[in-house]
C-alpha cells in the first residue's frame, strides 16, 4: 500500500496557505474568461490511444452523467462510441471543455499536451470555472507544471497523474497513479475518478510531483535492470546457474524488482517478459522516452546523473534496433550478453 | 529461504561423475604427501581478524574436540585464547593443518589466501588426507579455484564459502555463506560447521561458485545503490519529499534493498547507516575491494560491464577520501548530491 | 586554413536548387509583411555582452554607413556609444530591423535568440526584405534552424555563425566562425562582415550546420580533455614526470590539442590555463552549456553518446562547485586527481 | 622529435645515486649466481612472433658477432634461421642467456615474460653478470618492474622498452621504443640496439616508465578514438558532410591523431584503416589488451578512470565480435553508428 508519510502530509497542508496566496495573485491575471460553473458533473476524456481507450472505458462504465470524448483519430472515436454506451463526441478540446467539469487526458508526449491544452481550440479556450484537468500523460516535469499553472490561471484546477502499470494495468483497471497537486482538495477530487481506472492513487506532492516521482522511479528501474543484466551475465560466464544466482540475489542485498519479478534472463522467472521472448512488458523505446524526460529534468535542475546518463544512451543504442525497440526493456540482457556469440 | 533450484541440483549431481574422474586423475599427480586420515575431528581456524575473531568464537563454543588457531598477530591469538576455553595455538598454518581435519580460513585478500595455503609453512605442507578446507575469505574467483584445486590435488578437500552479513552478522552468528564445492558431500560436510557461525548456508555450484555469487550480488548492490542515490537526488531537486519518493519507489518497479532497507538519504529509513552519519554498514573501501574482484573476473571472462565499470571507478573516487572510505557505501549519495552546495 | 572539401562544395551547389524550390514554397506562406528593400547598407548589432561588445567594436570600426545597436542593458549601450563613433541606438529589435539590412546577434542562449527574433517587438516585426540575419550565438541546432527558417519565411535571409575563440579572440578579432547557410550566396554575403570580427570563416553546410560543427567539435574537446586528465593522472601516479609523459604523448597517437596546447596539468605547458590556476580559457560552466546543446541534439537525432553523456555529467559535477564553474574546463584534472589527497 | 625535458633529465640524474645504493643493497642478496662477464657481445633474441620476427631480422642484419635466438615454435625458428645468416639457436632461455650479453625479448603477455625470465630454464638460470635484458613486450607495469628488479638482483641489467608502431613499423624498422631504466647508462646501452629496430628511442624514466608511458598514451588514444567516433556520428546525423566536419575539427580545439590521421569514418582520410574496411592498423583486441593493462595499473595505483573504464568495456563489447576483434580499433565508429540501421 502506498501512503503519504506524516511528513509529506504536513508539507501538503503547509502548501495550502501558499496556494491560496498564489491563486489570489493568479486570479487577477487570468487571461482566459472562464465560463460560469454549472451543476453538471459531465466528464471529458481526451486521448483514446492504447492506454486511454481502456482507461476511458472503465471511467465511462463506473461514472454517472454525460461522458464526452475527443481524439484526432475519428476511427478510434467511432469504435469507442460503438463499444460503450452514453458517449458524446466533441469536435475539439475546447468544445469538450465547454461541456465538462472534469477532463482526463492521456497523451503521448509533451508537445501533444501543450497542443491539447494551450493550442488553438485547446481546452483553455473552453474551460469552465473550477473544472478539474487530470493529465495522466508522462511528460516533461517543467511542461507539466507550466500547463497546470496556465490551467489554474484560466480558472480551472489541474493535477498531474502519470501512470505506472502498462496496457495490462489499463485493461484490468489496476494502474497506479502518481499525483501532483496544489492542494489536498484537488488530489481528493481527482482520486474519485482515478480510483475507477486503477487501484493505487498516490499523492506525491505539489504540481509536477507526479511526473517527478514517475521519472525518478523509472530512472532507478532502468539502472537496476541494466545492473541485473550485467550481474547475471557475469555470473553465468563464471559458471553459475542463472536460477541459482537469482535465488541468491533475491534474498540478499542485490534483490530488486528487476531481479525477482522481471529477471532479464529467460526462464529464471516464468512470468517475466524475458521468458516470452521479451514480449509484453515495458517497451525499450518507451523506457528510452522516459529516460529522455529524466535527462531533461536533470539538465534543468543541474543534477548530475552518471549511471543514469549512461543508461539512457544504452537504451538509445538498443532502441535504434527496430526489433529490440519494441521488446521489453529487459532485452538489455540480450544486448549485453549476445556480443560474445556474434 | 535460499535453496537450490531443481536445475541447480541436477547440475551438481552431474558434477559428481566429472569430479570422480578429475580426482582420479589428480590423485596420481598429487605433489604433496598427505598424512594418514585420523579419527580426530579437530578444527583449525586461521585468521582472527574483525570477522574471524567472532566467527571462531561461535565455532569454538558450538564444537566438541580440539580447536587450534593461528594468526600472524600474536596479541590477537592471546586475546582469543584468554576469552575462550580449550584453544590450542599452532606455530604455522602447516602445523595447524597437521593437527586438524577441518580448517576454516578468514583472510583479507587473495595474496593472504595464497600465502596461508600454498606458501612456505602453508596448510599444504601439513594437510591430512581428506581434511576439509573452508575458505570464507572474499577473494578472486580464479585464485579461489586455483587454491582449491591444489588442496584437492594434495589430498585434501576444499570449498569456498564467502560471507555476507558484516561484523554484526559475525557477532550474532547470523551470517550467510555462499558455498562452492566439487560435490554435494563436501558442501554437506562444510555446512555442519558453517551453520554454527551463520544462519544461511547456500550451495551456489562448483568450486569458485561461492565467490562468483558473492561478487555478482555485490556488483548489483553497488549499481543499485548509486542508482538510488541518483534517483533520490533528482527527485529532491525536483521538489519531492525524500520519504514520499522512497515510499513510492519501494512499492513500485524501482524497489530494491538499497532503497527500502539501506536508503542512502538520511532519515528516510531510521535504521539505515545514512541515518547514523553513514557509520556501521559496509564500508566504501570494502565495496571498492569487491568491485576490484568483479572487474578481475569480468576481465578474465571477457564480460563487458558498462555500469559496473563506472561504479567501480565512482567508488575509487569516493574511497580516495580517507573519511568517506570508512563510511558505509551509501555515502555515494553525499558525494553525488553535495556537489551542489560546495 | 579551413576549407571546404570538393565533396562539400558539391553538396552545397546541389543545395542551391533544393533551396530555390524551398524558397518559392516558403515565399507564398510568409506570414510577416517584409518592408521594401532599400539601398542603404546599415548594419545592426544586438547583444553587447562579453563577446558581442568587442565584436561590435571591430565591426563598427571596419564598416561604412550607419551602425545601429540594441541591448536590454542600457548601461552597456551607453558605454558602447561613448567608446565608438557613429553609433545609433534602437529601441527594440524590431526598431533596429526596420533600419538595417544586415543584423548580427550575439546572445547567450536559445531562449534569448527566440525572444530577439520571434518575440514581441522582435526582429521579425521589422525585418526588411532580403535583410541578412547573422546569428553568432551558440544555441540549440534545432532552435537555430527553426528561427532561420522563420526569418526566411518572413522575407529575410539567415545564417548561423557560432564562434570559436573566446573573449580574447573577440578582442583581437581572431575568432573562427562556423557558418551554416541555405546557399553559397548567403555565406559569401555574411563572410564580408564576419571577416571583420575574426580570421577564419568556414562554410559548414546547410542551415544549422554552423551550430552542428561547433557542438561536435566541443563534444570531442570535452572528451579529449577528460581523457588527457585521466591519462596524465595515471602516468603521474605510476611515477612518470608529467612533462616527459606529455612530450611522449604529443608525438604519438595520443596527441591532441588538450595535451599539446592546453594540457590540464599545471606547468607542463606554460601558456595553458592550468599553469595560471586555471584562469582564462573556456569556463567549465560554458563547456557544460555546450554539452547541454550536444545532448539535446543527440536526443533529437537519436544518436547514442556513451563517453559524451558521461562527460556532460562530469562537467555538471564540476560546475556545481561555484569556484570550479568559473575556471577553465581543464580543471577536470584537479577534480579527478585531487580526490587522492582529500 | 621526442626528447626528455630538462626536468626529466634532472630526475634521472637524481636517480643515479638512489640506484647505486639500491644496487649495493641488492648485490648482497642476489639469489642467482651470475656467470663471469665476458668480452663477447653476443646478442640473444627471444620471441620470433609477428613483431619479433621482423625486429630480430633488422637487429641481426645490423649487428656484428653471434646472434642467438629462441622461440617455443620450432617452425618459426627454422624459418628465421633459413632467412638470415649467422644465426645460432638456443635450447632454452637459460641456454640463450649463458651465451649472450644483450637479450631482447618480444613476448605477448605478462605470463610469458615471467615464464621466460623467471621460469624453469628461464633467463635468470643462465644470465651473465651485467648482461642487459631489453624487454620490448607490452605488459603489466608491476610485472615489468618486478621482473626487472629480479634480473638486477641476479647480476644483470634490465630496461623495459615497449613498442609503438605496429607490424608495419617492425617491418620498416620505424618503431618507437619507450624506455624505462634505473639509470642513463642502461638507457644508452639499450639505445644502441633499439635504434637498429626503430627510429625513436625515448627515455621515459625509471624502471617501468616505458610501460607506464605506453599505456597512458594508449588510454588517451582509446578515449580520443571513441570521442571522434561519437562526434563524427553526431555531426553526420545532424546533416554535416564528414569531410567538412573533420576539416573543421582538425584545425580547431578538437584536433587529434584519431581525427586527422586515423579518422574512423571511411573515406575521410584515404590512408586511414577506416578507408580500407578497417584492415591494417591496431586491432581492437590488442587495444582491449592494452586497456586491460591500464585498468590493472589504475587499480594498483588507486587511480579513478571514468572515461577510461567505460572505454575498456566498450572495446570488450567490440572485441567479443570475432570479426570486429581483428579490425582496426577505429571500427568503434561502425559499432556506435551502425545501431541505427540494424
Coordinates of N, CA and C in Angstrom, one line a residue, chain B residues 221-312:
Chain B
X221 N 24.6 -4.7 -6.2 CA 24.3 -3.9 -5.0 C 25.0 -2.5 -5.2
X222 N 26.2 -2.5 -5.7 CA 26.9 -1.2 -5.9 C 26.1 -0.3 -7.0
X223 N 25.7 -1.0 -8.0 CA 24.9 -0.3 -9.1 C 23.6 0.2 -8.6
X224 N 22.9 -0.6 -7.8 CA 21.6 -0.2 -7.3 C 21.7 1.0 -6.3
X225 N 22.8 0.9 -5.5 CA 22.9 2.0 -4.5 C 23.2 3.3 -5.2
X226 N 24.1 3.3 -6.2 CA 24.4 4.5 -6.9 C 23.1 5.0 -7.6
X227 N 22.4 4.0 -8.2 CA 21.1 4.3 -8.9 C 20.1 5.0 -7.9
X228 N 20.0 4.4 -6.7 CA 19.1 5.0 -5.7 C 19.5 6.5 -5.4
X229 N 20.8 6.6 -5.2 CA 21.4 7.9 -4.9 C 21.1 8.9 -6.0
X230 N 21.2 8.5 -7.2 CA 20.9 9.5 -8.3 C 19.4 9.8 -8.4
X231 N 18.6 8.7 -8.2 CA 17.2 9.0 -8.4 C 16.6 9.8 -7.2
X232 N 17.1 9.5 -6.0 CA 16.6 10.3 -4.8 C 17.1 11.8 -5.0
X233 N 18.3 11.9 -5.4 CA 18.9 13.3 -5.5 C 18.1 14.1 -6.6
X234 N 17.8 13.4 -7.7 CA 17.0 14.1 -8.7 C 15.6 14.4 -8.2
X235 N 15.0 13.5 -7.5 CA 13.6 13.7 -7.0 C 13.6 14.9 -6.1
X236 N 14.6 15.0 -5.2 CA 14.6 16.0 -4.2 C 14.9 17.4 -4.9
X237 N 15.7 17.4 -5.9 CA 15.9 18.6 -6.6 C 14.7 19.1 -7.4
X238 N 13.9 18.1 -7.7 CA 12.6 18.5 -8.4 C 11.5 18.8 -7.3
X239 N 11.9 18.8 -6.1 CA 11.0 19.2 -5.0 C 10.2 18.1 -4.3
X240 N 10.6 16.9 -4.5 CA 9.9 15.8 -3.8 C 10.4 15.6 -2.4
X241 N 9.5 15.3 -1.5 CA 9.9 14.9 -0.2 C 10.6 13.5 -0.3
X242 N 11.8 13.4 0.3 CA 12.5 12.1 0.1 C 11.7 10.9 0.7
X243 N 11.0 11.1 1.8 CA 10.3 10.0 2.4 C 9.1 9.6 1.5
X244 N 8.5 10.5 0.9 CA 7.4 10.2 -0.1 C 7.9 9.5 -1.3
X245 N 9.0 10.0 -1.9 CA 9.6 9.4 -3.0 C 10.0 8.0 -2.7
X246 N 10.7 7.8 -1.6 CA 11.1 6.4 -1.2 C 9.9 5.5 -1.1
X247 N 8.8 6.0 -0.5 CA 7.6 5.2 -0.3 C 7.0 4.8 -1.6
X248 N 7.1 5.7 -2.6 CA 6.5 5.3 -3.9 C 7.4 4.3 -4.6
X249 N 8.7 4.6 -4.6 CA 9.7 3.7 -5.3 C 9.6 2.3 -4.6
X250 N 9.5 2.2 -3.3 CA 9.5 1.0 -2.6 C 8.3 0.1 -2.9
X251 N 7.2 0.6 -3.4 CA 6.1 -0.2 -3.8 C 5.9 -0.2 -5.3
X252 N 7.0 0.2 -6.0 CA 6.9 0.2 -7.5 C 8.1 -0.6 -8.1
X253 N 8.2 -0.4 -9.3 CA 9.2 -1.3 -10.0 C 10.7 -0.8 -9.7
X254 N 10.9 0.3 -9.0 CA 12.2 0.7 -8.6 C 12.6 0.1 -7.3
X255 N 11.7 -0.6 -6.6 CA 12.1 -1.1 -5.3 C 13.3 -2.0 -5.3
X256 N 14.1 -1.8 -4.2 CA 15.3 -2.6 -4.1 C 15.8 -2.4 -2.7
X257 N 16.7 -3.3 -2.3 CA 17.3 -3.3 -0.9 C 17.9 -1.9 -0.6
X258 N 18.6 -1.4 -1.6 CA 19.3 -0.1 -1.4 C 18.3 1.0 -1.2
X259 N 17.0 0.8 -1.6 CA 16.0 1.9 -1.3 C 15.2 1.6 -0.1
X260 N 14.7 0.3 0.0 CA 13.8 0.1 1.2 C 14.5 -0.3 2.5
X261 N 15.7 -0.7 2.4 CA 16.4 -1.1 3.7 C 17.6 -0.2 4.0
X262 N 18.3 0.2 3.0 CA 19.5 1.0 3.3 C 19.5 2.3 2.5
X263 N 18.3 2.9 2.4 CA 18.2 4.2 1.6 C 19.3 5.2 2.0
X264 N 20.0 5.7 1.0 CA 21.2 6.5 1.3 C 20.9 7.9 1.7
X265 N 19.6 8.3 1.7 CA 19.3 9.7 2.1 C 19.0 9.6 3.6
X266 N 19.7 10.4 4.4 CA 19.5 10.4 5.8 C 18.0 10.6 6.2
X267 N 17.6 9.8 7.2 CA 16.3 9.9 7.9 C 15.1 9.4 7.0
X268 N 15.4 8.8 5.9 CA 14.3 8.1 5.2 C 14.0 6.7 5.9
X269 N 15.1 6.0 6.2 CA 15.0 4.7 6.9 C 15.8 4.9 8.2
X270 N 15.1 4.9 9.3 CA 15.8 5.2 10.6 C 16.9 4.3 10.9
X271 N 16.9 3.0 10.4 CA 17.9 2.1 10.8 C 19.0 2.0 9.8
X272 N 18.9 2.8 8.7 CA 20.0 2.7 7.7 C 21.2 3.5 8.1
X273 N 22.4 3.0 7.7 CA 23.6 3.8 8.0 C 23.5 5.3 7.7
X274 N 22.8 5.6 6.6 CA 22.7 7.0 6.2 C 22.1 7.9 7.4
X275 N 21.3 7.3 8.2 CA 20.6 8.0 9.3 C 21.5 8.1 10.5
X276 N 22.7 7.4 10.4 CA 23.7 7.5 11.5 C 25.0 8.0 11.0
X277 N 24.9 9.1 10.2 CA 26.1 9.7 9.6 C 26.9 8.6 8.8
X278 N 26.3 7.7 8.2 CA 26.9 6.7 7.3 C 27.9 5.8 8.1
X279 N 27.7 5.7 9.4 CA 28.5 4.7 10.2 C 27.8 3.4 10.2
X280 N 28.6 2.4 10.6 CA 28.1 1.0 10.5 C 28.0 0.6 9.0
X281 N 27.4 -0.5 8.8 CA 27.2 -0.9 7.4 C 28.4 -1.5 6.7
X282 N 28.5 -1.3 5.4 CA 29.5 -1.9 4.6 C 30.4 -0.7 4.0
X283 N 31.6 -0.7 4.5 CA 32.5 0.4 4.2 C 32.7 0.6 2.7
X284 N 32.8 1.8 2.3 CA 33.1 2.2 0.9 C 34.3 1.5 0.4
X285 N 35.4 1.4 1.2 CA 36.6 0.8 0.7 C 36.5 -0.7 0.5
X286 N 35.6 -1.3 1.3 CA 35.4 -2.7 1.1 C 34.5 -3.0 -0.1
X287 N 33.6 -2.1 -0.4 CA 32.8 -2.2 -1.6 C 33.8 -2.1 -2.8
X288 N 34.7 -1.1 -2.7 CA 35.7 -0.9 -3.8 C 36.5 -2.2 -3.9
X289 N 36.9 -2.8 -2.8 CA 37.7 -4.1 -2.9 C 36.9 -5.1 -3.7
X290 N 35.6 -5.3 -3.3 CA 34.8 -6.3 -4.0 C 34.6 -6.0 -5.5
X291 N 34.5 -4.7 -5.8 CA 34.3 -4.3 -7.2 C 35.6 -4.6 -8.0
X292 N 36.8 -4.5 -7.3 CA 38.0 -4.9 -7.9 C 38.0 -6.4 -8.2
X293 N 37.4 -7.2 -7.4 CA 37.3 -8.7 -7.7 C 36.4 -8.9 -8.9
X294 N 35.3 -8.0 -8.9 CA 34.4 -8.1 -10.0 C 35.1 -7.8 -11.3
X295 N 35.9 -6.7 -11.4 CA 36.5 -6.4 -12.6 C 37.6 -7.4 -13.0
X296 N 38.2 -7.9 -12.1 CA 39.2 -9.0 -12.4 C 38.4 -10.2 -13.1
X297 N 37.3 -10.6 -12.5 CA 36.6 -11.7 -13.0 C 36.0 -11.4 -14.4
X298 N 35.5 -10.1 -14.5 CA 35.0 -9.7 -15.8 C 36.1 -9.7 -16.9
X299 N 37.3 -9.3 -16.5 CA 38.4 -9.3 -17.5 C 38.7 -10.7 -17.9
X300 N 38.8 -11.6 -16.9 CA 39.2 -13.0 -17.2 C 38.1 -13.6 -18.1
X301 N 36.9 -13.3 -17.8 CA 35.8 -14.0 -18.6 C 35.3 -13.2 -19.7
X302 N 36.0 -12.1 -20.0 CA 35.7 -11.2 -21.2 C 34.2 -10.7 -21.2
X303 N 33.8 -10.4 -20.0 CA 32.4 -9.9 -19.8 C 32.4 -8.4 -19.7
X304 N 31.6 -7.8 -20.7 CA 31.5 -6.3 -20.6 C 30.6 -5.9 -19.4
X305 N 31.1 -4.9 -18.7 CA 30.3 -4.3 -17.6 C 30.3 -2.8 -17.8
X306 N 29.3 -2.2 -18.3 CA 29.3 -0.8 -18.5 C 29.0 0.0 -17.2
X307 N 27.8 -0.3 -16.6 CA 27.5 0.4 -15.4 C 28.5 -0.1 -14.3
X308 N 28.8 -1.4 -14.4 CA 29.7 -1.9 -13.4 C 31.1 -1.3 -13.3
X309 N 31.6 -1.1 -14.5 CA 33.0 -0.5 -14.6 C 32.9 1.0 -14.1
X310 N 31.9 1.7 -14.4 CA 31.8 3.1 -14.0 C 31.6 3.1 -12.5
X311 N 30.8 2.2 -11.9 CA 30.5 2.1 -10.5 C 31.8 1.9 -9.7
X312 N 32.7 1.0 -10.2 CA 33.9 0.7 -9.5 C 34.7 2.0 -9.4

